[in-house]
Coordinates of C-alpha atoms and ligand atoms in Angstrom, one line a residue:
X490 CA 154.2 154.1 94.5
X491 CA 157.9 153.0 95.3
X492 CA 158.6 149.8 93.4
X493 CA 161.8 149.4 95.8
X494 CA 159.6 148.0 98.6
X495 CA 159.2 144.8 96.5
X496 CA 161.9 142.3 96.2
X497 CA 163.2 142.2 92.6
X498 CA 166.3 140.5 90.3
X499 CA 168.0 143.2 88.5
X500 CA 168.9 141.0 85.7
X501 CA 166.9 142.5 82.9
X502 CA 169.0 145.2 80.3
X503 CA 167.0 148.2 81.1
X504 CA 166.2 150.6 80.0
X505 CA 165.6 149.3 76.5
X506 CA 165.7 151.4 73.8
X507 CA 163.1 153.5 72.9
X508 CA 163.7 154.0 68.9
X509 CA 161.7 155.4 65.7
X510 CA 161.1 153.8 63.0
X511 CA 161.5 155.7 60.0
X512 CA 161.1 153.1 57.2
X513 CA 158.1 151.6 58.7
X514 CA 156.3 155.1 59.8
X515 CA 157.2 156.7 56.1
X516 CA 155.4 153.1 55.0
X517 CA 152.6 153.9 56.8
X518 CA 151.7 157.5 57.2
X519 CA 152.4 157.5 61.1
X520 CA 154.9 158.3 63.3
X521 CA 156.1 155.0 65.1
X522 CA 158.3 154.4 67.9
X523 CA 159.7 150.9 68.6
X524 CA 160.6 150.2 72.8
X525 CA 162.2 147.5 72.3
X526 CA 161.6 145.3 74.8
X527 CA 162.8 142.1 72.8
X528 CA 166.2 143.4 73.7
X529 CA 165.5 142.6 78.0
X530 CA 168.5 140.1 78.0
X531 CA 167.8 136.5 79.5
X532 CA 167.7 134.2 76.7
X533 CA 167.2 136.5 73.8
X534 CA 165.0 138.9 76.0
X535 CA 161.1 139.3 75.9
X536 CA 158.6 140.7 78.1
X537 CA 158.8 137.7 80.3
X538 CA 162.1 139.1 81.9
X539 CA 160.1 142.1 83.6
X540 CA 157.9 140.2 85.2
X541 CA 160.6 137.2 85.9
X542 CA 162.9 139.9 87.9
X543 CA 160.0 139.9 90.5
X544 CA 158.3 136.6 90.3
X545 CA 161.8 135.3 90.8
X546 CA 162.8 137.7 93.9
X547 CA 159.8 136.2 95.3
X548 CA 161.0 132.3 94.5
X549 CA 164.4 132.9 96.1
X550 CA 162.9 134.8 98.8
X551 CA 160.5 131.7 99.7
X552 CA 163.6 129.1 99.6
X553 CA 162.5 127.5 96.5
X554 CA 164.5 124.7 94.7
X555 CA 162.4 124.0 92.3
X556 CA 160.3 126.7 89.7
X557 CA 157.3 125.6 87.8
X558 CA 155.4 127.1 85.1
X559 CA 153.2 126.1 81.8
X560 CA 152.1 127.4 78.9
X561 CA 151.8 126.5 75.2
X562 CA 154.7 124.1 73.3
X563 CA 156.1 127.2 72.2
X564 CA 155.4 129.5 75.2
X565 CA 158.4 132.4 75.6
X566 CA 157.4 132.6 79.2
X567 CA 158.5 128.6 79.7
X568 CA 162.1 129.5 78.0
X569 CA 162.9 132.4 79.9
X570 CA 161.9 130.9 82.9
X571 CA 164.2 128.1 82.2
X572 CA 166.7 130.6 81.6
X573 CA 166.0 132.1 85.2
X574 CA 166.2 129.4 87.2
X575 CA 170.0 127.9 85.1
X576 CA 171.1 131.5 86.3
X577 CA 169.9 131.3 89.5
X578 CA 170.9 127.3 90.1
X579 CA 166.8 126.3 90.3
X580 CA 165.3 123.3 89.0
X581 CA 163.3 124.0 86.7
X582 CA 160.1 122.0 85.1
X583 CA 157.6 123.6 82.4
X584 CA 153.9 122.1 81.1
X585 CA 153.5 122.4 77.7
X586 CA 150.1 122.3 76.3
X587 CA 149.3 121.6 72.9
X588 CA 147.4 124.2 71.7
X589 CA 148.0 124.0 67.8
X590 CA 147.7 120.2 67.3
X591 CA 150.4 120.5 64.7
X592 CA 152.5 117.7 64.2
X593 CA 155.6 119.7 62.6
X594 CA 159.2 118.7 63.8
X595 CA 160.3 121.8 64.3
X596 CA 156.9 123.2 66.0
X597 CA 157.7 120.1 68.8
X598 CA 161.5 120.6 69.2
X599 CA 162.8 123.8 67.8
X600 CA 162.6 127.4 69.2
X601 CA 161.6 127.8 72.5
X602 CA 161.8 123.9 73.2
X603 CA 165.0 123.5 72.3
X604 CA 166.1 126.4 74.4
X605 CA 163.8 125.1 77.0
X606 CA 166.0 122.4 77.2
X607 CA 169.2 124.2 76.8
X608 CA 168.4 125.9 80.0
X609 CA 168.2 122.4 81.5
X610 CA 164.5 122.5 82.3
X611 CA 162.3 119.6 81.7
X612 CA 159.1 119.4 79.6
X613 CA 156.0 117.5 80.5
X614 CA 153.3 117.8 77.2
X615 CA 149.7 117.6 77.8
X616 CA 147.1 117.8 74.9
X617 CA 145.0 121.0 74.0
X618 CA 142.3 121.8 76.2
X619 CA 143.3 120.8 79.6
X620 CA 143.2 122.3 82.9
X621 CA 146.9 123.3 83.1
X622 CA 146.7 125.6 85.9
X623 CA 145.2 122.2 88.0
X624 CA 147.4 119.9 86.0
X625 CA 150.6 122.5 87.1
X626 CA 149.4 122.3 91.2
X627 CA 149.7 118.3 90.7
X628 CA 152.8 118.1 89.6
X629 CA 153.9 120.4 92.0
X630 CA 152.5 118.1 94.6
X631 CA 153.7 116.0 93.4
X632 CA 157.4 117.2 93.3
X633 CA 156.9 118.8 97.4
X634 CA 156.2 114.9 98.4
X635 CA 159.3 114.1 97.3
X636 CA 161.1 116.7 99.3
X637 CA 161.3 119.6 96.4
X638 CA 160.3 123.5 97.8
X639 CA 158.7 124.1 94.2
X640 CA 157.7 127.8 93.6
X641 CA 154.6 128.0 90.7
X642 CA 154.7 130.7 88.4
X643 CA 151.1 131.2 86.5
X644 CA 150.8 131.1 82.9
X645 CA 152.6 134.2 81.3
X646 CA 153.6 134.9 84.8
X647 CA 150.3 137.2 84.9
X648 CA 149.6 138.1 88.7
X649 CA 150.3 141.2 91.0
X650 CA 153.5 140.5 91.3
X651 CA 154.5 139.6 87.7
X652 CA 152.3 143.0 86.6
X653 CA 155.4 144.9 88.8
X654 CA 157.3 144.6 85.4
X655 CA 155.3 146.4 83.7
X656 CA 154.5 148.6 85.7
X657 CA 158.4 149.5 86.2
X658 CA 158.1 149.5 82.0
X659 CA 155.5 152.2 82.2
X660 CA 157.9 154.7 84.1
X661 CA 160.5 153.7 82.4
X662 CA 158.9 154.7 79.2
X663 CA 157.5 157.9 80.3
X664 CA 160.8 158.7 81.8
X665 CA 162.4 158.5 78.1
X666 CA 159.9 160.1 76.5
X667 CA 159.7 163.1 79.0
X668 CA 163.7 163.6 79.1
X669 CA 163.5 163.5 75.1
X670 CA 160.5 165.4 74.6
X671 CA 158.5 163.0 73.0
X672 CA 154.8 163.1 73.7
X673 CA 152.9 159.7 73.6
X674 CA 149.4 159.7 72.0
X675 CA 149.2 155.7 72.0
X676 CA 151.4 152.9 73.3
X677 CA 150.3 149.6 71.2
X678 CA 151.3 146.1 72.2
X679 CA 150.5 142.3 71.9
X680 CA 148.4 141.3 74.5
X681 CA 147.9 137.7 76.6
X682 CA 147.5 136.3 79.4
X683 CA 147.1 140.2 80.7
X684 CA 150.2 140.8 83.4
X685 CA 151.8 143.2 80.2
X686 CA 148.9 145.4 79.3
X687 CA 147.9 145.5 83.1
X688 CA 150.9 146.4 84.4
X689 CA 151.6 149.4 81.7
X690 CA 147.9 150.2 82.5
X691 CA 148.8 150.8 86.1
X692 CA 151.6 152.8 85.6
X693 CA 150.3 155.3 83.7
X694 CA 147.1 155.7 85.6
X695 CA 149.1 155.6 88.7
X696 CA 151.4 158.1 87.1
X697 CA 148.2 160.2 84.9
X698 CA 150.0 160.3 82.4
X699 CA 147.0 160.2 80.2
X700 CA 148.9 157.5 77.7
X701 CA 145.9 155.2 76.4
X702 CA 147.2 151.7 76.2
X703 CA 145.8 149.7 73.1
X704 CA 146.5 145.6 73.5
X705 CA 146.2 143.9 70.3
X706 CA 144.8 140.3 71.5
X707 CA 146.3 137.2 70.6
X708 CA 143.4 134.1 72.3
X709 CA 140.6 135.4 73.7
X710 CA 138.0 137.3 72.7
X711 CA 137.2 140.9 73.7
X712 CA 135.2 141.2 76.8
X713 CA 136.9 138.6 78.2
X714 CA 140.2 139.7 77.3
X715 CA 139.8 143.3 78.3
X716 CA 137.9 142.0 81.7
X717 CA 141.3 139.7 82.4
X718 CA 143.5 142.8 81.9
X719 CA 141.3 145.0 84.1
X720 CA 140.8 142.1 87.2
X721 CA 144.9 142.3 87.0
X722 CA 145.2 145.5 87.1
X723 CA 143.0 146.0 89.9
X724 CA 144.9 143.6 92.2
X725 CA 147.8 145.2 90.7
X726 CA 147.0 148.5 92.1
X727 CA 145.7 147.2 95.2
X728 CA 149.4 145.7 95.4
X729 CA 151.4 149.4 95.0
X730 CA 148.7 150.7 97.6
X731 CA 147.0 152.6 94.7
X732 CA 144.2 150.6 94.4
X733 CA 140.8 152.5 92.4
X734 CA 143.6 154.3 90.0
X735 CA 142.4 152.1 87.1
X736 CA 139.1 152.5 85.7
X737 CA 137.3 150.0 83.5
X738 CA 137.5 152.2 80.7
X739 CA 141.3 152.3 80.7
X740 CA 141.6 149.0 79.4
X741 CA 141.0 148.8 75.9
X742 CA 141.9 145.5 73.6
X743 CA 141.3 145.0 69.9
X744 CA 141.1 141.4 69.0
X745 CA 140.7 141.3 66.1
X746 CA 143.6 140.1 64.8
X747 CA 143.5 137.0 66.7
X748 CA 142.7 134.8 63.7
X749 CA 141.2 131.2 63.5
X750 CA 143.2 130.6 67.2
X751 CA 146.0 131.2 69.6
X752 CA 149.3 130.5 68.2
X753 CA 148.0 130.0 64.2
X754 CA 149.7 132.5 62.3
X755 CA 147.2 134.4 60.3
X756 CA 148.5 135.9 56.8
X757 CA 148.1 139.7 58.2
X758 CA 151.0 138.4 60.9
X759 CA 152.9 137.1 58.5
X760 CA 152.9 140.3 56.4
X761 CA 153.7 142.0 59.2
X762 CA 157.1 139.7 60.2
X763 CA 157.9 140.6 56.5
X764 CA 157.5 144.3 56.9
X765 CA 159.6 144.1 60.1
X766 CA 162.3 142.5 59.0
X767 CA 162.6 144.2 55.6
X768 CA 161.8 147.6 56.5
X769 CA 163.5 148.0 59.7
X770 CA 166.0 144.8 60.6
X771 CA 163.4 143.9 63.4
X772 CA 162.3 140.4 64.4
X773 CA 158.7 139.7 65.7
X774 CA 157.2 135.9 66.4
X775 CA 153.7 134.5 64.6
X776 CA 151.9 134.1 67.9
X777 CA 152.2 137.1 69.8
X778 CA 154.3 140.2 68.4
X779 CA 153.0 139.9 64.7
X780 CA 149.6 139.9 65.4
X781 CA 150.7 143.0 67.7
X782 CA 152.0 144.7 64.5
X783 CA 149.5 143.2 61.9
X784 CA 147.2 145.5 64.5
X785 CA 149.1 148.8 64.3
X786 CA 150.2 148.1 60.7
X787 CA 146.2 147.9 59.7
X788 CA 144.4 150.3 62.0
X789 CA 147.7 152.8 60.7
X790 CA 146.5 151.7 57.3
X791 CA 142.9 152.3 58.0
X792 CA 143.6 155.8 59.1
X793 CA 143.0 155.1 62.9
X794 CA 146.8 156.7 64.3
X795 CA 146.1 159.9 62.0
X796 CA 148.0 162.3 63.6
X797 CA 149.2 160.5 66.4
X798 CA 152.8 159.4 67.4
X799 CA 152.7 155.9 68.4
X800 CA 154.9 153.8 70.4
X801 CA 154.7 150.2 69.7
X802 CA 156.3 148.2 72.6
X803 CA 158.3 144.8 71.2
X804 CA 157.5 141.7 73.8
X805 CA 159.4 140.1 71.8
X806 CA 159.3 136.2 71.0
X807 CA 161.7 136.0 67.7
X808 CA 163.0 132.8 69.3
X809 CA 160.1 130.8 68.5
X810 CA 160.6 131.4 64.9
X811 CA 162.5 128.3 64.4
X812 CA 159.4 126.8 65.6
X813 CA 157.5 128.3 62.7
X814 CA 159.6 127.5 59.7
X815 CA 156.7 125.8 57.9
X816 CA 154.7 129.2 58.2
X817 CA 157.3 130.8 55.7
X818 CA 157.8 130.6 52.1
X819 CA 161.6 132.0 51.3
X820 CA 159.6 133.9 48.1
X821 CA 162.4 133.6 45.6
X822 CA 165.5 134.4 47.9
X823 CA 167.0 131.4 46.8
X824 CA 169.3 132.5 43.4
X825 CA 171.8 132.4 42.1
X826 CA 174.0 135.4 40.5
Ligands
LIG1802 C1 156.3 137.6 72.8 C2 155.1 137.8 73.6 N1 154.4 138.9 73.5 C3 153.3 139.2 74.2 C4 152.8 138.3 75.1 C5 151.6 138.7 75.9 O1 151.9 139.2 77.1 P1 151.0 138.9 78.4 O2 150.9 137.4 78.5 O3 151.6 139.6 79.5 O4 149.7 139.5 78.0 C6 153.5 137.1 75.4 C7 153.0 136.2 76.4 O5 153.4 135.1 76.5 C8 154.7 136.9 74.6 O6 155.4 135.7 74.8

């Protein structure tokens, strides 16, 4: 597996740290690492910047003027897209589907819309529900008639070649851990559209380095989340010229933690934010990275990790906090001494 062979941006900040967290794991009972993979660079950083260094190889590669992507109103994968193509002088147009239905000011403008729109990309909304990978090939047909050579990056920027990211994460990881001495039992993350856990999935099978990888989901349920992971990561490995390295039962996802819906924060997620934040000066988002940590934080608490050292890897998504405001109470931190 030679990762080199495909073309590829270096514009992430790798490799990102790899650090414990001491008030959290004394918290808890377990030992927990943090990568931080919030810290990836490109408008605040986030998984999305893996996958974007290859996705976006490709797009230049191809010619492209234009990049086009969708996702929900406050997808990290829109923004950091946007951010991609301002670097690399692309137009850049993102759908946003409403997949909340809240009406909220700051839901509709702030976070990752705002930067969105910082990054001089333009917004299209659609309501909940639709077929936004067809709506995303009309617009882009839309956008070729009038002379545009638009390149469309899937939701989450989950395919083969988006997976490369993570796949480049998962050596990166086991590179740290094997030049510090620190042996893995679990690597925990937030999982999605798939490209994240499918990529890491890869690389370690590719690599047996015996690592299970736990995704905590975030939208759909179980089967079909764990079956979306492990299509990926077959086509993944089929890519790298490894294909059959990843068996079904490598792909494990808990989603239980999910909620009443995709991007509702649920009152274990908020909890966790707290704990973040107070415990250890870490940011995490109520859609994707808290429910991540609301996972860990309750199968540590149910005496799942016994024993184990975990690493939790941050995808980060703080910027859509601003987006979220109405989701937090400021319990009492307004005084005055
Ligand atoms: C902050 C954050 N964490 C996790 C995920 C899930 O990653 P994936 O879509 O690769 O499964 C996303 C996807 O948008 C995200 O924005």
């Amino acid at each position: 597996m030679h990762l080199a062979r495909f073309p590829r941006l270096h514009l992430a900040h790798l490799p990102t740290p790899l650090e414990p967290m001491t008030r959290l794991s004394k918290e808890l009972g377990v030992e927990i690492w943090i990568k931080r993979d919030d810290c990836t660079g490109m408008s605040t950083g986030g998984n999305k910047t893996r996958k974007l260094e290859f996705l976006m190889a490709e797009a230049e590669a191809q010619g492209a003027d234009m990049v086009m992507t969708q996702g929900a109103t406050q997808t990290n994968h829109g923004r950091q897209t946007a951010a991609f193509a301002a670097k690399l002088g692309l137009a850049c147009h993102i759908l946003l589907e409403d997949r909340t239905g809240y009406q909220d000011g700051n839901y509709n403008t702030n976070g990752n819309v705002l930067l969105d729109h910082l990054h001089g990309a333009t917004t299209e909304k659609f309501p909940g529900g639709h077929d936004m990978p067809g709506e995303m090939e009309k617009a882009a047909e839309k956008k070729r008639a009038e002379g545009h050579n638009v390149y469309v990056i899937p939701g989450g920027g989950s395919n083969p070649i988006g997976a490369l990211g993570y796949v480049n994460a998962a050596f990166e990881l086991l590179s740290q851990a094997n030049n510090s001495g620190l042996q893995i039992d679990r690597l925990v993350h937030a999982t999605g559209s798939s490209g994240t856990q499918a990529g890491l999935v890869t690389g370690m099978c590719a690599m047996n380095a015996q690592v299970p990888v736990l995704g905590i989901g975030t939208r759909a349920p179980q089967p079909k989340q764990e079956q979306m992971v492990y299509d990926l990561a077959c086509k993944t490995a089929e890519k790298l010229g490894c294909a059959g390295v990843v068996k079904r039962e490598d792909v494990k996802a808990n989603t239980d933690y999910v909620g009443e819906g995709y991007g509702l924060p649920t009152k274990s997620g908020i909890e966790a934010i707290r704990m973040f934040a107070e415990l250890e000066g870490i940011l995490l988002d109520p859609c994707y990275s808290a429910k991540g940590a609301a996972g860990l934080i309750d199968l540590a608490r149910k005496g799942e990790f016994n024993g184990e050292r975990i690493v939790f890897l941050h995808t980060g998504g703080a910027a859509a906090l601003g987006g979220y405001d109405f989701a937090f109470d400021h319990q009492n931190r307004w005084v005055t001494v």
